[in-house]
mmCIF file of C-alpha atoms (C1' of nucleotides) in Angstrom:
data_model
loop_
_atom_site.group_PDB
_atom_site.id
_atom_site.type_symbol
_atom_site.label_atom_id
_atom_site.label_comp_id
_atom_site.label_asym_id
_atom_site.label_seq_id
_atom_site.Cartn_x
_atom_site.Cartn_y
_atom_site.Cartn_z
ATOM 1 C CA MET A 93 -5.393 13.550 -7.654
ATOM 2 C CA MET A 94 -4.533 10.785 -5.751
ATOM 3 C CA LYS A 95 -5.907 11.408 -2.320
ATOM 4 C CA ARG A 96 -4.079 9.065 -0.181
ATOM 5 C CA VAL A 97 -5.732 5.690 0.901
ATOM 6 C CA SER A 98 -5.257 4.503 4.310
ATOM 7 C CA SER A 99 -4.031 1.584 2.492
ATOM 8 C CA ILE A 100 -1.120 2.754 0.413
ATOM 9 C CA ASN A 101 1.064 5.357 2.323
ATOM 10 C CA ASP A 102 4.661 5.441 2.199
ATOM 11 C CA ASP A 103 5.176 8.199 5.305
ATOM 12 C CA LYS A 104 7.177 6.758 7.906
ATOM 13 C CA LYS A 105 4.899 8.824 10.285
ATOM 14 C CA ASP A 106 1.957 6.631 9.445
ATOM 15 C CA PHE A 107 4.506 3.563 10.105
ATOM 16 C CA TYR A 108 3.285 3.686 13.879
ATOM 17 C CA GLN A 109 -0.460 4.707 13.129
ATOM 18 C CA ARG A 110 -0.612 1.255 11.066
ATOM 19 C CA VAL A 111 0.825 -0.295 13.675
ATOM 20 C CA PHE A 112 -2.077 0.787 15.816
ATOM 21 C CA GLU A 113 -4.273 0.236 13.352
ATOM 22 C CA ILE A 114 -3.594 -3.251 13.444
ATOM 23 C CA THR A 115 -3.320 -3.779 16.708
ATOM 24 C CA ARG A 116 -6.747 -2.110 17.895
ATOM 25 C CA LEU A 117 -8.614 -4.870 14.936
ATOM 26 C CA ILE A 118 -7.071 -7.842 17.141
ATOM 27 C CA PRO A 119 -10.078 -9.424 17.782
ATOM 28 C CA LYS A 120 -11.063 -10.161 21.593
ATOM 29 C CA GLY A 121 -9.234 -13.090 22.886
ATOM 30 C CA ARG A 122 -6.831 -13.410 19.761
ATOM 31 C CA VAL A 123 -3.111 -12.729 19.546
ATOM 32 C CA THR A 124 -0.647 -12.007 17.066
ATOM 33 C CA SER A 125 3.492 -11.845 16.728
ATOM 34 C CA TYR A 126 5.697 -8.622 15.965
ATOM 35 C CA GLY A 127 6.673 -10.326 12.886
ATOM 36 C CA ALA A 128 3.088 -10.801 11.377
ATOM 37 C CA ILE A 129 2.392 -7.090 12.068
ATOM 38 C CA ALA A 130 5.385 -6.094 10.488
ATOM 39 C CA LYS A 131 4.749 -8.377 7.225
ATOM 40 C CA ALA A 132 1.106 -7.259 6.749
ATOM 41 C CA LEU A 133 3.323 -3.802 6.868
ATOM 42 C CA GLY A 134 5.227 -4.465 4.446
ATOM 43 C CA ALA A 135 8.026 -4.125 7.196
ATOM 44 C CA THR A 136 8.924 -7.795 7.030
ATOM 45 C CA GLY A 137 12.388 -8.320 9.106
ATOM 46 C CA SER A 138 11.457 -4.710 10.966
ATOM 47 C CA SER A 139 9.634 -6.902 13.668
ATOM 48 C CA ARG A 140 11.131 -4.368 16.082
ATOM 49 C CA MET A 141 10.050 -1.066 15.252
ATOM 50 C CA ILE A 142 6.264 -2.576 16.139
ATOM 51 C CA GLY A 143 7.667 -2.907 19.824
ATOM 52 C CA TRP A 144 8.632 0.902 19.549
ATOM 53 C CA ALA A 145 5.611 1.863 17.964
ATOM 54 C CA LEU A 146 3.592 0.020 20.691
ATOM 55 C CA ASN A 147 6.048 1.489 22.973
ATOM 56 C CA GLY A 148 4.126 4.865 22.572
ATOM 57 C CA CYS A 149 0.869 3.526 22.767
ATOM 58 C CA SER A 150 0.377 4.045 25.851
ATOM 59 C CA LYS A 151 0.967 7.486 25.057
ATOM 60 C CA GLU A 152 -1.774 7.907 22.516
ATOM 61 C CA HIS A 153 -4.708 8.427 25.087
ATOM 62 C CA GLY A 154 -8.124 8.602 23.783
ATOM 63 C CA VAL A 155 -7.877 5.433 21.809
ATOM 64 C CA PRO A 156 -7.488 1.881 23.903
ATOM 65 C CA ILE A 157 -4.441 0.171 21.912
ATOM 66 C CA PRO A 158 -4.707 -3.867 23.127
ATOM 67 C CA ALA A 159 -0.962 -4.018 23.332
ATOM 68 C CA HIS A 160 -1.323 -7.188 25.324
ATOM 69 C CA ARG A 161 -2.501 -9.102 22.449
ATOM 70 C CA VAL A 162 0.682 -8.672 20.659
ATOM 71 C CA VAL A 163 3.743 -11.232 21.780
ATOM 72 C CA ASN A 164 6.723 -12.607 20.117
ATOM 73 C CA ARG A 165 6.591 -15.390 17.127
ATOM 74 C CA ASN A 166 6.903 -17.531 20.319
ATOM 75 C CA GLY A 167 3.823 -16.738 22.155
ATOM 76 C CA VAL A 168 6.499 -15.252 24.780
ATOM 77 C CA LEU A 169 5.075 -12.113 26.452
ATOM 78 C CA THR A 170 8.513 -10.482 26.025
ATOM 79 C CA GLY A 171 6.733 -7.249 26.557
ATOM 80 C CA LYS A 172 4.596 -7.258 29.999
ATOM 81 C CA HIS A 173 7.773 -5.640 31.686
ATOM 82 C CA HIS A 174 6.725 -2.600 29.357
ATOM 83 C CA PHE A 175 3.270 -2.704 31.373
ATOM 84 C CA ASN A 176 2.352 -1.376 34.945
ATOM 85 C CA PRO A 177 2.396 -3.270 36.338
ATOM 86 C CA PRO A 178 3.974 -5.750 34.417
ATOM 87 C CA SER A 179 1.368 -8.650 35.315
ATOM 88 C CA SER A 180 -0.934 -7.085 34.034
ATOM 89 C CA MET A 181 -0.147 -8.313 30.599
ATOM 90 C CA GLN A 182 -0.931 -11.688 31.618
ATOM 91 C CA LYS A 183 -3.889 -10.714 33.393
ATOM 92 C CA GLN A 184 -5.644 -8.868 30.565
ATOM 93 C CA LEU A 185 -4.975 -12.366 28.096
ATOM 94 C CA GLU A 186 -6.693 -13.936 30.939
ATOM 95 C CA ALA A 187 -9.471 -11.512 31.186
ATOM 96 C CA GLU A 188 -10.367 -12.706 27.885
ATOM 97 C CA GLY A 189 -10.089 -16.511 28.163
ATOM 98 C CA ILE A 190 -6.650 -16.682 26.909
ATOM 99 C CA GLU A 191 -4.407 -19.015 28.964
ATOM 100 C CA ILE A 192 -0.977 -18.306 29.641
ATOM 101 C CA LYS A 193 1.707 -20.846 30.986
ATOM 102 C CA ASP A 194 5.061 -19.566 32.111
ATOM 103 C CA ASP A 195 4.682 -16.298 30.016
ATOM 104 C CA LYS A 196 3.724 -18.115 27.140
ATOM 105 C CA VAL A 197 0.072 -18.169 25.676
ATOM 106 C CA VAL A 198 -1.324 -21.924 25.715
ATOM 107 C CA ASP A 199 -2.544 -22.944 22.224
ATOM 108 C CA PHE A 200 -0.468 -19.762 20.879
ATOM 109 C CA GLU A 201 -1.128 -20.786 17.161
ATOM 110 C CA LYS A 202 -4.932 -21.803 17.514
ATOM 111 C CA LEU A 203 -5.447 -18.235 19.119
ATOM 112 C CA PHE A 204 -3.052 -16.536 16.638
ATOM 113 C CA TRP A 205 -4.615 -13.701 14.681
ATOM 114 C CA ASP A 206 -2.978 -13.532 11.576
ATOM 115 C CA PRO A 207 -3.137 -9.391 10.292
ATOM 116 C CA ILE A 208 -2.527 -10.642 6.555
ATOM 117 C CA LYS A 209 -5.041 -12.801 6.223
ATOM 118 C CA GLU A 210 -7.834 -10.483 7.798
ATOM 119 C CA LEU A 211 -6.267 -7.605 6.000
ATOM 120 C CA SER A 212 -6.455 -9.521 2.640
ATOM 121 C CA GLU A 213 -10.081 -9.384 2.588
ATOM 122 C CA ASP A 214 -10.937 -5.778 2.028
ATOM 123 C CA TRP A 215 -7.474 -4.439 0.819
ATOM 124 C "C1'" DA B 72 27.862 12.546 13.596
ATOM 125 C "C1'" DA B 73 28.683 7.808 15.428
ATOM 126 C "C1'" DT B 74 27.456 4.370 18.693
ATOM 127 C "C1'" DG B 75 24.566 1.354 21.956
ATOM 128 C "C1'" DT B 76 20.001 -0.193 22.345
ATOM 129 C "C1'" DG B 77 15.499 -2.525 22.406
ATOM 130 C "C1'" DA B 78 7.938 -5.021 23.351
ATOM 131 C "C1'" DC B 79 11.755 -9.438 17.123
ATOM 132 C "C1'" DA B 80 12.907 -13.157 13.720
ATOM 133 C "C1'" DC B 81 15.734 -16.087 11.129
ATOM 134 C "C1'" DA B 82 20.024 -19.047 10.070
ATOM 135 C "C1'" DA B 83 23.560 -21.171 11.183
ATOM 136 C "C1'" DT B 84 26.185 -23.854 15.102
ATOM 137 C "C1'" DT C 214 16.647 -28.985 20.742
ATOM 138 C "C1'" DA C 215 19.367 -24.647 22.804
ATOM 139 C "C1'" DT C 216 22.398 -20.875 21.935
ATOM 140 C "C1'" DT C 217 24.611 -17.759 19.267
ATOM 141 C "C1'" DG C 218 25.435 -14.154 15.903
ATOM 142 C "C1'" DT C 219 23.438 -11.604 12.267
ATOM 143 C "C1'" DG C 220 19.475 -8.325 9.922
ATOM 144 C "C1'" DC C 221 16.291 -5.266 10.698
ATOM 145 C "C1'" DC C 222 15.328 0.252 11.596
ATOM 146 C "C1'" DA C 223 14.180 4.069 14.443
ATOM 147 C "C1'" DC C 224 15.162 6.531 18.384
ATOM 148 C "C1'" DA C 225 18.360 8.167 23.086
ATOM 149 C "C1'" DT C 226 23.015 9.929 24.072
#
DNA sequence: AATGTGACACAAT
DNA sequence: TATTGTGCCACAT
């Protein structure tokens, strides 16, 4: 019988879990975008859901979710207002060596970490 | 049940 | 290049 593989699962419930997994996989000092994660999950165009999922990450105690490494496709820290304090997002990024200028990630393209590219190795 | 909102992204203007 | 409108899907009221 088919035991559910972690990679292939249509349960919506796992969608959030999937987002957490990928977010957790973001290497230190790197960033990714909501759209990239959505695409990696096969939910292209549903990038807004990523934000919703991450919104609950704060409540997922026990597993640290580096949500601060997720920004929009423009490299802007759009979700900083959901941190407390909001400035902590930039602070954490800077602590990892990421430079922030005007709420934007410097060299975003260079620091961008594509989940699909990484996941395609094993998945 | 319907409507509005949201941590986005893309096309058109 | 910047703004605006539309699509997307889940959740709150």
